[in-house]
Each structure stands twice: as C-alpha cells, then as structure tokens.
GROMACS .gro file of C-alpha atoms in nm:
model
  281
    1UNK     CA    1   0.000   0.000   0.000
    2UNK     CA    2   0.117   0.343  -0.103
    3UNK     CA    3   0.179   0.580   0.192
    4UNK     CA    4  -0.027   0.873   0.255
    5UNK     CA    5   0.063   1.242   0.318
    6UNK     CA    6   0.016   1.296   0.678
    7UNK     CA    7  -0.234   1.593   0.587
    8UNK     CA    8  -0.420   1.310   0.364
    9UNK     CA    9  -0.400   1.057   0.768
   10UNK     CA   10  -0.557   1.337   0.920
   11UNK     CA   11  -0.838   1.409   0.683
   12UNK     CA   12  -0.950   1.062   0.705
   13UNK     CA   13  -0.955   1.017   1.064
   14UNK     CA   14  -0.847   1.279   1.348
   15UNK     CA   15  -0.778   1.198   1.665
   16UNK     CA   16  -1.054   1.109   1.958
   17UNK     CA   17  -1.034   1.405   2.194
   18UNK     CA   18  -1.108   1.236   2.541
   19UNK     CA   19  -0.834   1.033   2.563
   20UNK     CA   20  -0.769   0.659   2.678
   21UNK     CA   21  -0.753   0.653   3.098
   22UNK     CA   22  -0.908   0.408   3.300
   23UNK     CA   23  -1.157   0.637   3.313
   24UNK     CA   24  -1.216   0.742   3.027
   25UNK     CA   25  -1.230   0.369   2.903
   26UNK     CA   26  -1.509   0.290   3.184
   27UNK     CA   27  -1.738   0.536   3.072
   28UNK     CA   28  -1.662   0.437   2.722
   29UNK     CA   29  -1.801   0.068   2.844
   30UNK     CA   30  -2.110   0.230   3.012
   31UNK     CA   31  -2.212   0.420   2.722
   32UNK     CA   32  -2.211   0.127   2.526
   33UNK     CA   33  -2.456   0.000   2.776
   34UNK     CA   34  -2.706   0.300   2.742
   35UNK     CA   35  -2.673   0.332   2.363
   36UNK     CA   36  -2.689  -0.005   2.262
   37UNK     CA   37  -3.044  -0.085   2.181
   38UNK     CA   38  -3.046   0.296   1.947
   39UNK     CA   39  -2.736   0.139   1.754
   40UNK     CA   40  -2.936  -0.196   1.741
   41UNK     CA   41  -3.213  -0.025   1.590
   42UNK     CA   42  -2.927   0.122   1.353
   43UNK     CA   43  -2.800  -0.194   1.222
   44UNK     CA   44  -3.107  -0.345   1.165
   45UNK     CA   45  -3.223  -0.037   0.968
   46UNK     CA   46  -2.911  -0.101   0.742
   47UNK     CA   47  -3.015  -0.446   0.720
   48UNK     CA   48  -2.723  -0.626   0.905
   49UNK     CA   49  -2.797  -1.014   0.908
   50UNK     CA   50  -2.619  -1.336   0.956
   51UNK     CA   51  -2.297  -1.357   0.749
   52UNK     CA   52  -2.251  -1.035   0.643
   53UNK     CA   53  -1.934  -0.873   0.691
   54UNK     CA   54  -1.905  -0.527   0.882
   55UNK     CA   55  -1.656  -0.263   0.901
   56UNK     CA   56  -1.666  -0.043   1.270
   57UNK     CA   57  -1.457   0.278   1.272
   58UNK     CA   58  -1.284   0.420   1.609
   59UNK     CA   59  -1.484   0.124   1.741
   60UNK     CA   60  -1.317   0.241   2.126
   61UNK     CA   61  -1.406  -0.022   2.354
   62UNK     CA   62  -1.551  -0.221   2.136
   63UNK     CA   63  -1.966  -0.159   2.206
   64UNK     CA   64  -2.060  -0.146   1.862
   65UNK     CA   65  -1.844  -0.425   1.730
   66UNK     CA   66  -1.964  -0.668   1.996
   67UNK     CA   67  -2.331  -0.575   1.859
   68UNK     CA   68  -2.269  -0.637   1.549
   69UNK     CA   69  -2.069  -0.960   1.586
   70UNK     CA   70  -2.410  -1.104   1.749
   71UNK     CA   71  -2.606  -0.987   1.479
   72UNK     CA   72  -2.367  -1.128   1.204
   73UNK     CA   73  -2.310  -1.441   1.379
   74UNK     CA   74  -2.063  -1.703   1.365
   75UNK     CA   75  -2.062  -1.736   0.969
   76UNK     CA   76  -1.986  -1.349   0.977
   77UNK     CA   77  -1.708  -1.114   1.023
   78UNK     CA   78  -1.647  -0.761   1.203
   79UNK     CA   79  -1.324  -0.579   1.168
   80UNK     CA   80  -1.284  -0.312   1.435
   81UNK     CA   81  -1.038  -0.049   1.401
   82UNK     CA   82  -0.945   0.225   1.641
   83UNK     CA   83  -0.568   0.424   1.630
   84UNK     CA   84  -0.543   0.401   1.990
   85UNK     CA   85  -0.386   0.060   2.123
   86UNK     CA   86  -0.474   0.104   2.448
   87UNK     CA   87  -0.900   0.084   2.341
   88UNK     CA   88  -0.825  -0.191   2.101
   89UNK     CA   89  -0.636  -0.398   2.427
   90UNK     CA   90  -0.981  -0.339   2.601
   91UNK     CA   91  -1.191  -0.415   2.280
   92UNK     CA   92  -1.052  -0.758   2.287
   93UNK     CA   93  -1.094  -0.802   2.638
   94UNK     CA   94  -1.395  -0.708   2.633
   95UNK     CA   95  -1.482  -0.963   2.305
   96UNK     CA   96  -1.330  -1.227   2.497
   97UNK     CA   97  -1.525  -1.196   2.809
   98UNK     CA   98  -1.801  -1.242   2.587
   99UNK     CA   99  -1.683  -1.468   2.426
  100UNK     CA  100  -1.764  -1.294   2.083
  101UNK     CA  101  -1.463  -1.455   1.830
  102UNK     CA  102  -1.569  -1.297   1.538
  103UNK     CA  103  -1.421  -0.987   1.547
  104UNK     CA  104  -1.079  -0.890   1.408
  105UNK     CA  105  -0.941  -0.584   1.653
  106UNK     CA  106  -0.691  -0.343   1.471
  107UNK     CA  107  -0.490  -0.058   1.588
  108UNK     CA  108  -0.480   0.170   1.256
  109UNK     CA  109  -0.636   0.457   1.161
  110UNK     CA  110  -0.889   0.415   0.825
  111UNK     CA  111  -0.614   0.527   0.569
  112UNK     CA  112  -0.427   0.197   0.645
  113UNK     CA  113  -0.756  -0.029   0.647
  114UNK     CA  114  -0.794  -0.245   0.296
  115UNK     CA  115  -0.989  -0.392   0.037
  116UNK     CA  116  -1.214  -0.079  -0.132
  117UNK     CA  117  -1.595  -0.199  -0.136
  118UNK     CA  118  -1.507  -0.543   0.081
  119UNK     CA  119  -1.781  -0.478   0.342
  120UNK     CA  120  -2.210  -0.469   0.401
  121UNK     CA  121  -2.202  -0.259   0.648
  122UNK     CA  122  -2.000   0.027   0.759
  123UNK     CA  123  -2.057   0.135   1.058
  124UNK     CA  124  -1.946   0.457   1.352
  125UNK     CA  125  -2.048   0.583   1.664
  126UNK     CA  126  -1.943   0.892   1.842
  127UNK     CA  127  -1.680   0.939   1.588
  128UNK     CA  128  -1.773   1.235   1.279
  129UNK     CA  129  -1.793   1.472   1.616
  130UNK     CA  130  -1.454   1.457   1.633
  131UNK     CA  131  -1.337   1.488   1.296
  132UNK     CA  132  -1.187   1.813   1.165
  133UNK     CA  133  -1.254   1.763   0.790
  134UNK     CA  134  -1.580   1.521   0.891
  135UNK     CA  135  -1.694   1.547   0.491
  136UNK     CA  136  -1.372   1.371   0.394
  137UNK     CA  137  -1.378   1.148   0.647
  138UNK     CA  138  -1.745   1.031   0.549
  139UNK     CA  139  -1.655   0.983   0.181
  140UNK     CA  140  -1.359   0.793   0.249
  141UNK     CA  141  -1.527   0.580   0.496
  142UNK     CA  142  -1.800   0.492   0.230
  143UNK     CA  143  -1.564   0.381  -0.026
  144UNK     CA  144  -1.572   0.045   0.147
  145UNK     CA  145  -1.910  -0.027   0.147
  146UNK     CA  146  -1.988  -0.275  -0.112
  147UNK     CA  147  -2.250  -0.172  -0.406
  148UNK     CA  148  -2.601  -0.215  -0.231
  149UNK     CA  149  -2.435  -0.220   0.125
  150UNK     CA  150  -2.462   0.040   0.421
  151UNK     CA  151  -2.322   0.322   0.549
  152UNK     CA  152  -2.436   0.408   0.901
  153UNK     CA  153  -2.352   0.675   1.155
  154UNK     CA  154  -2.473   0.695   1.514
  155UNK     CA  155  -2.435   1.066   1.624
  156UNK     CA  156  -2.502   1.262   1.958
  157UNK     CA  157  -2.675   1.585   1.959
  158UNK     CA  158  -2.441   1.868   2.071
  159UNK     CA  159  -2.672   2.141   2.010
  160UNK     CA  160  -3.015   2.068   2.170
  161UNK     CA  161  -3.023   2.073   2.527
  162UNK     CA  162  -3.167   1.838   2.730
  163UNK     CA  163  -3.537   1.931   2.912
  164UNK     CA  164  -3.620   1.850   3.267
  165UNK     CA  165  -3.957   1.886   3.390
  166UNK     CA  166  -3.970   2.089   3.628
  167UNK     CA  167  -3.724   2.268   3.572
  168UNK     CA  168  -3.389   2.059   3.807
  169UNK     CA  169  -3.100   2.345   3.826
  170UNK     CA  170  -2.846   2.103   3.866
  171UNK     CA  171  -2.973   1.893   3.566
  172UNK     CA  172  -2.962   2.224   3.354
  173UNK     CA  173  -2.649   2.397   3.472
  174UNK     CA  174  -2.446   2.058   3.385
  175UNK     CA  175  -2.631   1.989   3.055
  176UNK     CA  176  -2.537   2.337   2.977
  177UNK     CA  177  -2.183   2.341   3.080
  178UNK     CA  178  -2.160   1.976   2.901
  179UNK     CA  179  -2.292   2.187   2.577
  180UNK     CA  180  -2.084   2.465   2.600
  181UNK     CA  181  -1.776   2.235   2.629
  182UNK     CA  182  -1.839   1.995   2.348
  183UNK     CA  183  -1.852   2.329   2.130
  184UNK     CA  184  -1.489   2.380   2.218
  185UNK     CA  185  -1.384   2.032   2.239
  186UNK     CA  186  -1.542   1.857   1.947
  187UNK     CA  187  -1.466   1.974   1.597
  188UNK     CA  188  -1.787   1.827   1.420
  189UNK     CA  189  -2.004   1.911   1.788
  190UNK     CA  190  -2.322   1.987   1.561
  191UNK     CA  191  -2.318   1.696   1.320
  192UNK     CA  192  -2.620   1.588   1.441
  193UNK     CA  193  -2.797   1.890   1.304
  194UNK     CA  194  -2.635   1.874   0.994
  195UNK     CA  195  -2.619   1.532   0.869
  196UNK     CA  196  -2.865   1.572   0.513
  197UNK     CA  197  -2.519   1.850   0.409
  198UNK     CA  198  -2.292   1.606   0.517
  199UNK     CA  199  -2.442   1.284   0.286
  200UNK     CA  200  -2.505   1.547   0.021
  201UNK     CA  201  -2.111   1.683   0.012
  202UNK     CA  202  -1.963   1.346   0.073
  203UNK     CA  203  -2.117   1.243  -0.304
  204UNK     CA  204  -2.388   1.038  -0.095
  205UNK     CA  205  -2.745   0.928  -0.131
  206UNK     CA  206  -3.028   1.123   0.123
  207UNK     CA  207  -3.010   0.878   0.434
  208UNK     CA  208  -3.268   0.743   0.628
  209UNK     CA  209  -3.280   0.924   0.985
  210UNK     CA  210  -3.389   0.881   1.331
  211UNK     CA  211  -3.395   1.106   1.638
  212UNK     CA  212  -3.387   0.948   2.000
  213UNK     CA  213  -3.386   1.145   2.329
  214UNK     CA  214  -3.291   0.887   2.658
  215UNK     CA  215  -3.568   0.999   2.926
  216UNK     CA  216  -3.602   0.891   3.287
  217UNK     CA  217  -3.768   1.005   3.593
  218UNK     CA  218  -3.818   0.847   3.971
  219UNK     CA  219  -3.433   0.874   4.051
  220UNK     CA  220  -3.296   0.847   3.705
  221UNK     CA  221  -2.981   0.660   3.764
  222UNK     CA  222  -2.808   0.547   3.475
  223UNK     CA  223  -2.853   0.877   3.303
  224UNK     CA  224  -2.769   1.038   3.629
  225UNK     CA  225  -2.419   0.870   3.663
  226UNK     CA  226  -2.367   0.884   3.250
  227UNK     CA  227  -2.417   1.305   3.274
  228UNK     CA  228  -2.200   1.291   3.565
  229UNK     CA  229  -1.894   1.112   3.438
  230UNK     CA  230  -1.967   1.299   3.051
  231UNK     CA  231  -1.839   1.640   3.251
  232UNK     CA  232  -1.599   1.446   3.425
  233UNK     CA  233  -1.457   1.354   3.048
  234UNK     CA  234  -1.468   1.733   2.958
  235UNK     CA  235  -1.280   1.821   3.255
  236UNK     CA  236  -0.885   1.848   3.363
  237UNK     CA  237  -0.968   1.734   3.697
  238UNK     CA  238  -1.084   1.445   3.810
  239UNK     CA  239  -1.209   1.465   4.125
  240UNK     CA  240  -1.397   1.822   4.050
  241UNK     CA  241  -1.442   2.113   3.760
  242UNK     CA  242  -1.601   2.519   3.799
  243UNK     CA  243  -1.949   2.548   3.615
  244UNK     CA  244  -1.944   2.831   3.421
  245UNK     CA  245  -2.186   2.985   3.647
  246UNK     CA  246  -1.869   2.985   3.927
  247UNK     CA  247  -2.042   2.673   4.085
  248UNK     CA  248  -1.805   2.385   4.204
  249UNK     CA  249  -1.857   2.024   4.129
  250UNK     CA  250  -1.764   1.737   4.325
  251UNK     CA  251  -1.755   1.444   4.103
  252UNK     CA  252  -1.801   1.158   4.385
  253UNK     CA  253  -2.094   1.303   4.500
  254UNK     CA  254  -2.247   1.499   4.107
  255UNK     CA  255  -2.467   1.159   4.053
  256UNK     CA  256  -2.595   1.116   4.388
  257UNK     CA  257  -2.709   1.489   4.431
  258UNK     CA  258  -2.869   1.471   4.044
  259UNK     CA  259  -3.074   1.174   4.200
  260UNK     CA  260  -3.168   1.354   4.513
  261UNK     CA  261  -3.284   1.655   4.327
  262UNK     CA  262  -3.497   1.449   4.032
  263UNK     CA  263  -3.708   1.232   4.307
  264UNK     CA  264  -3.720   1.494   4.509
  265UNK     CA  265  -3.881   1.693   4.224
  266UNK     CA  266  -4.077   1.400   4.080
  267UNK     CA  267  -3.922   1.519   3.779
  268UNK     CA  268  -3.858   1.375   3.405
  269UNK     CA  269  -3.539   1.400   3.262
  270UNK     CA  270  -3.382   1.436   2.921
  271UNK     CA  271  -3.010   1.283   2.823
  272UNK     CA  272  -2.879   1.432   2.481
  273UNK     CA  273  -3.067   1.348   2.176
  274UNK     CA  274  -2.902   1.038   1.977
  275UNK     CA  275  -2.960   1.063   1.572
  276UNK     CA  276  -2.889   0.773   1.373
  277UNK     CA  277  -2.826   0.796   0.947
  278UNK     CA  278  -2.807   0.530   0.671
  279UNK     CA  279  -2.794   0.507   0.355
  280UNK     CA  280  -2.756   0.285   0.110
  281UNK     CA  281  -2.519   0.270  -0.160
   0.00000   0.00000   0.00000
C-alpha cells in the first residue's frame, strides 16, 4: 500500500479528543450499555444479518463491534479499528469476556484499512464529532461499502439541550456546561444537526434518519451517573471542575445529588438526543 501524506492521515480520521484513561475507558463501556439498543435499531435499519461482513470505525471499547458480531453471527465477520492501542487492548478483552470470536481488533487509523468496497455494512459511533474535515472522512469511509451495502452513523446531539420537567437546576447547569464544552472540544459538535449536508457533500445518497432522546424520571440513575462522568470527560480534573456559572462540582458526589434533586422533584429528565443515518449505496 502506497503511503499517505500525513495531511491526507488526518483528513481521514483525526484523533478522539477524550483520551484513553481508566476512566475514560469505563465510561466508554457504560455508554455502550445506554446506547446499545439505538445502535441496534441502527443496524437493523441497514439491514445487518447473519454472514454479512461489517466494518466499525474508532470502534473504542468495542460496544458497537460486539453488537454487530451477534447480529452477524458465527458465519460473519467484524473488523474493528481504532488508532489508539490502548481501546483496542480493552476491545478484545472485552470480546473475549463475551466470548464474541468474530471480530478482528486493529490498531490503525482508516487510511491503512484495505480492500475498497469489501464490506455490508460500515458502521461509527461517536466518531464524525470529532473529525476536523468530517466530509472527507465520510466519503472515504463509504468507499468500502460494497455496491447495495450500508453506510451508518450513530451521532449525539451537541446542540439541543436536554429538558427537565420541572425545571432541576443542577440537571440544567451541567447539561449546559456539558454543551458549551463539546462546542470547544469537538470539531464536528453539531453533526447531528447537519447530517442531510454532510451525505449530500460526501457524493452520498439522502439517508434514512432517526432522532432518540434517553428519558427517565423516579431517581434516574443510569442517566444520572452517565451526565455525571460525561463532565468528568470534559474536565482536567478528576475529582472536581467550575461550572461556568462559578459553581463547584464534586464528582463523587455529582450523581448522587442529580438523583436527590430528580425524586425529590418527581421530575422527568432528558439525556442528549441520539440521531442515527443510513444510507444505502
């Protein structure tokens, strides 16, 4: 294979902004969790079945590859590629717990992965957000679906903010900072709310789209304790980060006290929206 111009590397994929800690990989895992039946509702809207073979970009800690490997089966294949080794060691940890051996983990970046129109299904998650040329990025990755396969995206929405009813401050001043950061962090933040442009400059057909929004109320757990450790990504610290409001937050205790204040409230509250996009092609 002919070497690329680094400029050409970074077009194609840019690197994920959050980093690879222990920490970072845990909430990785726990997303997963939370997002899984949305991306299951992805795949089978691009038609994944038994046998086929699937391509997962910046697959992290492996979430949507494991999915995929159930749906493909034994007779099928999923290559997973992600350029940091340290996800890719817990991908294939976490295949192996469950005890998923279809999968083919690879530490590369998509300008090294072959064989142009080899794949059904090509498949990301969380991953045009942080992509600096995210147009380029989408037409590459869709030069290895085959003719009549799938190109799907699974997207947050880093423009919306989340409701809660009534009104929780805590809920809303962290949803806001969480906003407010992503703008800064994420170079593709507002993807979500842009996707028909994106298809459209990428040479692509009109995809197919759906818009999801996680809701909970009574204590709200899980989307308590994934909107704490989501700030805790976007911070330098830790253990604790400033709202922009001047407000300190304690990260041991940020889930606990979002719990309090929703049953407290008897309130309903919203996670970020989740859009999904396929196309055919």
């Amino acid at each position: 294979m002919t070497p690329q111009p680094q400029e050409e590397i970074e077009r194609t994929m840019s690197r994920y902004t959050l980093g690879h800690s222990p920490i970072e990989l845990r909430r990785l895992d726990f997303q997963s969790e939370m997002l899984k039946p949305v991306t299951r509702r992805l795949l089978e809207s691009a038609r994944l079945r038994p046998s086929m073979r699937v391509l997962d970009i910046g697959c992290g800690t492996g979430g949507v590859s494991m999915l995929a490997a159930e749906m493909v089966g034994p007779a099928g294949t999923v290559v997973a590629i992600d350029p940091s080794e340290v996800a890719i060691e817990a991908a294939r940890a976490n295949a192996e717990r469950a005890r998923l051996h279809n999968i083919r983990f690879r530490a590369c970046g998509l300008d090294q992965v072959e064989g142009a129109h080899g794949f059904d299904v090509v498949v990301f998650r969380c991953v045009v957000i942080h992509q600096l040329h995210a147009v380029e990025f989408v037409r590459h990755a869709a030069r290895f679906v085959k003719p009549g396969g799938y190109l799907a995206l699974h997207e947050p929405d880093f423009v919306r903010k989340p409701m809660s009813t009534p009104a929780i401050p805590l809920w809303d001043s962290v949803t806001a900072e969480i906003l407010e950061r992503c703008k800064r962090s994420f170079p593709s933040f507002d993807v979500a709310h842009r996707m028909v442009k994106l298809f459209a400059a990428a040479g692509l057909p009109l995809p197919k789209m759906a818009y999801e929004v996680p809701v909970d109320g009574g204590t709200a757990t899980k989307l308590s304790s994934w909107l704490a450790e989501m700030l805790r990504a976007l911070s330098s610290d830790p253990d604790s980060t400033v709202l922009g409001n001047g407000k300190r937050i304690e990260f041991g205790r940020l889930s606990g006290d979002l719990q309090c204040e929703i049953h407290e409230a008897r309130a309903q509250v919203e996670f970020f929206g989740q859009l999904c996009a396929c196309a055919q092609l």
